[in-house]
PDB file of C-alpha atoms in Angstrom:
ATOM      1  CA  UNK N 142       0.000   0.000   0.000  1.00  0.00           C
ATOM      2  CA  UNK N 143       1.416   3.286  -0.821  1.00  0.00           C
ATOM      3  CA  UNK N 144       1.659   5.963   2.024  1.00  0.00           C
ATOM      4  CA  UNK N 145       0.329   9.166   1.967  1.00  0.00           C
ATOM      5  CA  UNK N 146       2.731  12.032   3.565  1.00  0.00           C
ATOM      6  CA  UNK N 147       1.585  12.884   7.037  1.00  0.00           C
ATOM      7  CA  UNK N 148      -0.267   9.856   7.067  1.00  0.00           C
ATOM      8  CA  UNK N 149      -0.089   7.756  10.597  1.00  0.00           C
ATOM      9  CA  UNK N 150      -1.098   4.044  10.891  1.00  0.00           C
ATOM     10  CA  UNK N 151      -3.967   3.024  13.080  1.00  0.00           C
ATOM     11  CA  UNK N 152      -1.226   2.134  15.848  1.00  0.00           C
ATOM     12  CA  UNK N 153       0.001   5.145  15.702  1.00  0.00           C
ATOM     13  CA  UNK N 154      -3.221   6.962  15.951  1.00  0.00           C
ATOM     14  CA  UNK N 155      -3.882   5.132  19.046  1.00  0.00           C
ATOM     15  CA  UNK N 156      -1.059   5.619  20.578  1.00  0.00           C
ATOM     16  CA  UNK N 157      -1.218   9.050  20.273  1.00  0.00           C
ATOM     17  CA  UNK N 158      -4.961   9.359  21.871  1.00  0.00           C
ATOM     18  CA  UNK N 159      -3.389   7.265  24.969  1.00  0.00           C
ATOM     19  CA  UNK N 160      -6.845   5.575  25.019  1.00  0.00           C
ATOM     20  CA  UNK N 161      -8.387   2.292  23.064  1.00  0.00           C
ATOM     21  CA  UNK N 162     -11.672   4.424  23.226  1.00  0.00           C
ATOM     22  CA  UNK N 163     -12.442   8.125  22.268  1.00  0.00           C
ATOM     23  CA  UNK N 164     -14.360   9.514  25.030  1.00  0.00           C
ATOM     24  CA  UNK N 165     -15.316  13.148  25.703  1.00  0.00           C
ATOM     25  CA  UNK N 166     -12.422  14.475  26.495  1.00  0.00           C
ATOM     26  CA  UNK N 167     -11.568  13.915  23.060  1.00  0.00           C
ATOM     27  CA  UNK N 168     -14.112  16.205  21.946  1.00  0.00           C
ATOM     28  CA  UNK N 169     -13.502  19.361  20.475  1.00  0.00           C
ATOM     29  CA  UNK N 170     -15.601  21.405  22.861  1.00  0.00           C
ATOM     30  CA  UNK N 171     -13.149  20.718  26.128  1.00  0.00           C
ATOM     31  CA  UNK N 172     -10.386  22.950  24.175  1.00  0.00           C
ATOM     32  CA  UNK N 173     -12.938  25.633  23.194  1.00  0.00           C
ATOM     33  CA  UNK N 174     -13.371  29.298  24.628  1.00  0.00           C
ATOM     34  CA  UNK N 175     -16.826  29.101  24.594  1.00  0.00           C
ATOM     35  CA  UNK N 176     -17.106  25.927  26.328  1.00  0.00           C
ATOM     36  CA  UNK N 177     -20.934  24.837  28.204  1.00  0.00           C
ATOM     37  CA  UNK N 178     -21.761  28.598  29.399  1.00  0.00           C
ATOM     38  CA  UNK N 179     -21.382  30.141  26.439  1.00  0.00           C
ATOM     39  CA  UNK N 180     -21.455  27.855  23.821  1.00  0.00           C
ATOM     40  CA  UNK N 181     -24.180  28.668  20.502  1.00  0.00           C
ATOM     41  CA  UNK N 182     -25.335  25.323  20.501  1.00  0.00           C
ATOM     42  CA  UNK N 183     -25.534  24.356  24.378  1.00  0.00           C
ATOM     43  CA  UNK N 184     -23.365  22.129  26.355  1.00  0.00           C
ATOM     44  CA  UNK N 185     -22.972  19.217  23.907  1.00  0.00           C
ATOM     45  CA  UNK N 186     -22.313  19.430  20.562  1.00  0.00           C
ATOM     46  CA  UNK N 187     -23.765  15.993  20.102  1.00  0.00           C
ATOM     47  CA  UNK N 188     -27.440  17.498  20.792  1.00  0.00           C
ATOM     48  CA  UNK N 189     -26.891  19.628  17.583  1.00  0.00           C
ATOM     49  CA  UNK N 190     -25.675  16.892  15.587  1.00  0.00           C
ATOM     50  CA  UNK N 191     -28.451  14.094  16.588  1.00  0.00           C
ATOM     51  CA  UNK N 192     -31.510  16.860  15.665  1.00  0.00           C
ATOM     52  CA  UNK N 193     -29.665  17.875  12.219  1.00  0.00           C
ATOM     53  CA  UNK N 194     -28.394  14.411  10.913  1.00  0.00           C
ATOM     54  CA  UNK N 195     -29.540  11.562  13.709  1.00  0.00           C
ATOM     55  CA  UNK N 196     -27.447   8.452  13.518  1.00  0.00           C
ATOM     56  CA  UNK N 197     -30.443   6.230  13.516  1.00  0.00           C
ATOM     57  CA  UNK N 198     -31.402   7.889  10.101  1.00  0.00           C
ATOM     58  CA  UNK N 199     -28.189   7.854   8.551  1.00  0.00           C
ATOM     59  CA  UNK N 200     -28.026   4.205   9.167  1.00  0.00           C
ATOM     60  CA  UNK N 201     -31.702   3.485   8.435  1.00  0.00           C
ATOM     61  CA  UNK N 202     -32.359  -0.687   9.154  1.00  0.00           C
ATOM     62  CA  UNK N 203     -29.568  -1.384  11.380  1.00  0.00           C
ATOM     63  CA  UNK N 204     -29.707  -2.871  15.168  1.00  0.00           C
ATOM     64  CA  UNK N 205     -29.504  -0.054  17.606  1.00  0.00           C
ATOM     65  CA  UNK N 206     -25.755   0.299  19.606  1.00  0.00           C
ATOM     66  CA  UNK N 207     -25.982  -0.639  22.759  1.00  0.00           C
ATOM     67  CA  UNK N 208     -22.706   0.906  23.789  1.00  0.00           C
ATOM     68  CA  UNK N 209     -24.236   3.424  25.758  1.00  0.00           C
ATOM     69  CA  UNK N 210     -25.398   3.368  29.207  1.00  0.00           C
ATOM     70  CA  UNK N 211     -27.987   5.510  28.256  1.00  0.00           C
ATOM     71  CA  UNK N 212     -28.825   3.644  24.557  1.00  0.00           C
ATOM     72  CA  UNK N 213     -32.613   2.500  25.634  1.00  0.00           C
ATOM     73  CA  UNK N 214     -33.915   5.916  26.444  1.00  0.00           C
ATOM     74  CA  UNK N 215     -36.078   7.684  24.119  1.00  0.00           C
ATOM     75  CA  UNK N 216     -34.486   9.956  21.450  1.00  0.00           C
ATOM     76  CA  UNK N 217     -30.591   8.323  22.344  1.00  0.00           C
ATOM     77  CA  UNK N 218     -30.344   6.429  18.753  1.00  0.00           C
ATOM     78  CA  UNK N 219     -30.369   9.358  17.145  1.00  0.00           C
ATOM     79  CA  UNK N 220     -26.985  10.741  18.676  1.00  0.00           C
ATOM     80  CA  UNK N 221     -23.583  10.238  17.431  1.00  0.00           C
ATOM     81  CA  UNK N 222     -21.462  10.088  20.697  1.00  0.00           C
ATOM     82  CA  UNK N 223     -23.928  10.151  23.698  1.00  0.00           C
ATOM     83  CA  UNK N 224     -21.784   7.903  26.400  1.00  0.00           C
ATOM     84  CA  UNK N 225     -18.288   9.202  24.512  1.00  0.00           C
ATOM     85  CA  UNK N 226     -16.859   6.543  22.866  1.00  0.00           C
ATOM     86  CA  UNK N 227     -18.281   6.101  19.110  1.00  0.00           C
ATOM     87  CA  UNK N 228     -17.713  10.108  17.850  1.00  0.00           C
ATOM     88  CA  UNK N 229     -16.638  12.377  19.537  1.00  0.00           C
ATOM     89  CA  UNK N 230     -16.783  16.275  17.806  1.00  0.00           C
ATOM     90  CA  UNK N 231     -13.352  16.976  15.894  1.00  0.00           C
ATOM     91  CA  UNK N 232     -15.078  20.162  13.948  1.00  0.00           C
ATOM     92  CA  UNK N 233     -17.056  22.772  14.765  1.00  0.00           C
ATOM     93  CA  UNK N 234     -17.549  25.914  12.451  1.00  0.00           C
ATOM     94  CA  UNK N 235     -18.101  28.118  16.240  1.00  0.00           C
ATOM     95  CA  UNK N 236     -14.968  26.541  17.484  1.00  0.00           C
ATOM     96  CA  UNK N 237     -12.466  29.019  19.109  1.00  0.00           C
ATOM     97  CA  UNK N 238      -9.383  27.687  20.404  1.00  0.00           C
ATOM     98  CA  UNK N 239      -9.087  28.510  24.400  1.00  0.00           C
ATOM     99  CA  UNK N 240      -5.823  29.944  24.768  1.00  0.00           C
ATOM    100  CA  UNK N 241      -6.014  30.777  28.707  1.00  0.00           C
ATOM    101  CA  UNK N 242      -7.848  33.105  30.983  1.00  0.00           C
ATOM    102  CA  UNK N 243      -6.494  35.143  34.108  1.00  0.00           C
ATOM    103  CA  UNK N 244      -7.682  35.475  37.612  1.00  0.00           C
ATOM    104  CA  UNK N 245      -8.322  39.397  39.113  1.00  0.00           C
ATOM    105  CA  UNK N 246      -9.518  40.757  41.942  1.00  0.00           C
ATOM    106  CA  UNK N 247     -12.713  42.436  41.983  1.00  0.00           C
ATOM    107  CA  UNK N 248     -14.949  44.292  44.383  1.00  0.00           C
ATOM    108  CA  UNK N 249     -16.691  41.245  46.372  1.00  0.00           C
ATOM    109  CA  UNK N 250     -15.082  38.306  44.465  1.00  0.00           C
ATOM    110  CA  UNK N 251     -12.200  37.051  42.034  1.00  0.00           C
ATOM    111  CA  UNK N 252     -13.114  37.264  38.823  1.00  0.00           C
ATOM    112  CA  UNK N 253     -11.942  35.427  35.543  1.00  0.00           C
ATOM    113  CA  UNK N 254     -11.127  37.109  32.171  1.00  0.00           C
ATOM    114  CA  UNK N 255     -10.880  35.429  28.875  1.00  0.00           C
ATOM    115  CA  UNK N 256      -8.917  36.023  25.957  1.00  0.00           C
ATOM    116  CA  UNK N 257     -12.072  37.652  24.013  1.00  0.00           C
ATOM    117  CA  UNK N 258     -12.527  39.735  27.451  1.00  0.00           C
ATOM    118  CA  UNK N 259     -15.443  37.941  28.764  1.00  0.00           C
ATOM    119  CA  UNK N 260     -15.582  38.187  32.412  1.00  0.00           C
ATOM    120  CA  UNK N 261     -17.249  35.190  34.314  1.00  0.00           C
ATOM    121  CA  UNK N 262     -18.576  36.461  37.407  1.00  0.00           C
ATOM    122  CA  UNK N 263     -21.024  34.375  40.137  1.00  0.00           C
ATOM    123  CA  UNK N 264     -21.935  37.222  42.127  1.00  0.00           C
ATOM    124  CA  UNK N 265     -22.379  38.923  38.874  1.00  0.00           C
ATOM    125  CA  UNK N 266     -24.789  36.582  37.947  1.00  0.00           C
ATOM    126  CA  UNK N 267     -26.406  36.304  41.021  1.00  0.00           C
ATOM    127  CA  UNK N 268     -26.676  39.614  42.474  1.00  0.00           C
ATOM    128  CA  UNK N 269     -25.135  41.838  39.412  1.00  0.00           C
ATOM    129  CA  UNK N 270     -22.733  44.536  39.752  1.00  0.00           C
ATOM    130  CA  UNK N 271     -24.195  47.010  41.331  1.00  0.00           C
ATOM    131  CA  UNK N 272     -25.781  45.520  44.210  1.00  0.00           C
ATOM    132  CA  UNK N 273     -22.135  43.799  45.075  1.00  0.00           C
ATOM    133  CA  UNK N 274     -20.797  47.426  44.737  1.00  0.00           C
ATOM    134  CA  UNK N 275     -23.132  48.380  47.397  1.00  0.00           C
ATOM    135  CA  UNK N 276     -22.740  45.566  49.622  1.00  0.00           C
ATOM    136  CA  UNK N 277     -19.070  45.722  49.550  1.00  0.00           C
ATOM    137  CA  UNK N 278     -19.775  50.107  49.980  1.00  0.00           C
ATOM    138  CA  UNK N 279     -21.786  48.780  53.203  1.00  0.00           C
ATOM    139  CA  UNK N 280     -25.097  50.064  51.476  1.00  0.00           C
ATOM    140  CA  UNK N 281     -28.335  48.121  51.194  1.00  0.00           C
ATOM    141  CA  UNK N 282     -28.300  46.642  47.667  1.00  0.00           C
ATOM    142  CA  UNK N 283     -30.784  49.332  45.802  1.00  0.00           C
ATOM    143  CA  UNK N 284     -29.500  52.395  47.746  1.00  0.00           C
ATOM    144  CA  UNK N 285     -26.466  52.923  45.711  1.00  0.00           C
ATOM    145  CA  UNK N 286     -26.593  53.965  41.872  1.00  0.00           C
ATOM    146  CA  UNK N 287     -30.292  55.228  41.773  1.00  0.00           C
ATOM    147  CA  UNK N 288     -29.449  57.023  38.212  1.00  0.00           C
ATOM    148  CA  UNK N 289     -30.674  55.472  35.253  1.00  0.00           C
ATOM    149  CA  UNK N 290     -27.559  56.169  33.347  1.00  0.00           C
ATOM    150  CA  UNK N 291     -25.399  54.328  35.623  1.00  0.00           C
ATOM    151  CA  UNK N 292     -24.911  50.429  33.943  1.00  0.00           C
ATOM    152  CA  UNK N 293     -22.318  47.709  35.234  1.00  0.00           C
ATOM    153  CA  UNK N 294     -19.311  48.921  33.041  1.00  0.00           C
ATOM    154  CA  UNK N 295     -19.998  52.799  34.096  1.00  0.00           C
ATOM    155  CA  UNK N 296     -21.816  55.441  33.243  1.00  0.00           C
ATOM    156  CA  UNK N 297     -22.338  56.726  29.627  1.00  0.00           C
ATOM    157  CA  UNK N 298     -23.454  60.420  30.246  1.00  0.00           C
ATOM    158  CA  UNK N 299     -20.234  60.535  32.504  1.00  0.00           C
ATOM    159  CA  UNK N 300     -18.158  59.346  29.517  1.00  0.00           C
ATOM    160  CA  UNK N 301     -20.037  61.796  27.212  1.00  0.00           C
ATOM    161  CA  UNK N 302     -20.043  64.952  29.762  1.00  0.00           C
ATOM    162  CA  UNK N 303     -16.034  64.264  30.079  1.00  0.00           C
ATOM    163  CA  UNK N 304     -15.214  63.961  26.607  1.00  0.00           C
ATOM    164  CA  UNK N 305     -17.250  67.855  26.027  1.00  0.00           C
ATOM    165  CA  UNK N 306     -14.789  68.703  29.176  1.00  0.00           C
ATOM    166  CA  UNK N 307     -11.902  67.593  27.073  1.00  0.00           C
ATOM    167  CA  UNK N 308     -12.813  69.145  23.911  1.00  0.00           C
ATOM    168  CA  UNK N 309     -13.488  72.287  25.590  1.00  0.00           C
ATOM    169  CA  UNK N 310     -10.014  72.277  26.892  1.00  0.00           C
ATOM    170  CA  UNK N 311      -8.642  71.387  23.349  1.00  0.00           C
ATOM    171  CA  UNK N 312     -10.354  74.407  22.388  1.00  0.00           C
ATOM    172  CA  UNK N 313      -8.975  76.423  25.004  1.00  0.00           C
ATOM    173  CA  UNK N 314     -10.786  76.950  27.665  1.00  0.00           C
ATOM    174  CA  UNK N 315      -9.674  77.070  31.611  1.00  0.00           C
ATOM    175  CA  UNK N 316     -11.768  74.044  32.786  1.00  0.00           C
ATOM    176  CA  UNK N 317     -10.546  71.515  35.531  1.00  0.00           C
ATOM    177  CA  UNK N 318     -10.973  68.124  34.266  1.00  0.00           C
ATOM    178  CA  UNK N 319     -13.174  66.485  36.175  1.00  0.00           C
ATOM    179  CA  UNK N 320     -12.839  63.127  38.255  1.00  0.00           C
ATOM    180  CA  UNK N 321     -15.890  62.701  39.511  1.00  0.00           C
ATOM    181  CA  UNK N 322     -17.676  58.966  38.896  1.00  0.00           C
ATOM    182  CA  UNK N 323     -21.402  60.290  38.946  1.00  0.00           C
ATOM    183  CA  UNK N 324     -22.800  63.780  38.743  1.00  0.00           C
ATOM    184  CA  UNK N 325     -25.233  62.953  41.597  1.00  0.00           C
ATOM    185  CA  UNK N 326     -24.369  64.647  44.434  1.00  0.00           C
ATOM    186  CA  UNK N 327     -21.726  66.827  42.928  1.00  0.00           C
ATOM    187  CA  UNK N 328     -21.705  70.101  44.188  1.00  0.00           C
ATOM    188  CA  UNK N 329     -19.452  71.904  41.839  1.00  0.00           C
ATOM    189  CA  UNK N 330     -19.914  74.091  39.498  1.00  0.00           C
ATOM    190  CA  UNK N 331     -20.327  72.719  35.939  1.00  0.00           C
ATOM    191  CA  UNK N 332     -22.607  72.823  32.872  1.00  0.00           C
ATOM    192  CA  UNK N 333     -21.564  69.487  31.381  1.00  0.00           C
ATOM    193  CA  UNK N 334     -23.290  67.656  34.172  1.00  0.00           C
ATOM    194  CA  UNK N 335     -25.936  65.214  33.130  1.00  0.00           C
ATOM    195  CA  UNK N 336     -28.169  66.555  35.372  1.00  0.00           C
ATOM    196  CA  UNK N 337     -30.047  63.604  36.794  1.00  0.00           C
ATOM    197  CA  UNK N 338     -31.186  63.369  39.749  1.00  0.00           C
ATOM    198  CA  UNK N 339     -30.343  67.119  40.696  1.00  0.00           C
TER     199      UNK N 339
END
């Protein structure tokens, strides 16, 4: 038989996977950013594959694999890898290679950050932002940021009213830049304020 460059022998290929068996560690989704959480088509890729091309159909009139220790159940035939060891996902056209995240403090918790700068927060999703902002301030969770401007990453009138400061500056005019985080409560003197709850 002639050999094909870059091709391995069945041995080899074996060998390699350390394992008789694919299982799902072997699947393409346990070396993917958007593993389970945040994954398009759920937490198994296998779900997406047995509704758009079920195994049972594209092997009409054979004996149903009883590999599984799920294979009886309703609906199982129809997947292509429940259980892990007939095929596991090598392809995926979402599939973004997870290249490492970092851990950083944050007000009430650590906090991870991914590559694509998605933070993963629990308190986030619990509580959200502003109501562990509070807590942590020693406030009652809904005394804090009462403006409607005010979101989880900042406010956006804030942003806006500073960037007029700036531009006035630019143009020449004596203003102190200002370093204020909300205009509520602010007592000083300034017509770029947004002017909420004032």
């Amino acid at each position: 038989m002639k050999e094909i460059p870059g091709q391995i022998t069945l041995d080899d290929f074996l060998a390699q996977e350390k394992q008789i068996f694919p299982n799902c560690t072997n699947c393409i989704c346990f070396s993917c950013l958007y593993r389970e959480d945040r994954c398009p088509y759920g937490r198994c890729y296998d779900d997406l594959r047995a509704k758009e091309n079920p195994y049972n159909e594209a092997h009409p009139g054979e004996t149903p694999r009883k590999s599984w220790s799920n294979w009886d159940k309703p609906g199982e035939q129809a997947h292509w890898c429940r259980g892990g060891i007939a095929y596991p996902v090598r392809w995926c056209e979402k599939f973004v290679k997870y290249m490492g995240s970092r851990v950083e403090e944050c007000v009430g918790c650590n906090i991870v950050i991914f590559q694509d700068g998605y933070i993963s927060c629990q308190t986030k999703e619990l509580i959200g932002c502003e109501a562990c902002i509070e807590r942590a301030g020693g406030m009652e969770p809904g005394d804090g940021f009462s403006c409607p401007h005010m979101t989880d990453t900042g406010c956006g009138q804030m942003i806006t009213a500073k960037n007029r400061i700036l531009e006035a500056v630019a143009e020449g005019e004596d203003i102190e830049l200002c370093k204020e985080q909300c205009c509520i409560g602010c007592v000083k003197n300034c017509r770029y304020r947004c002017r909420q709850g004032i």
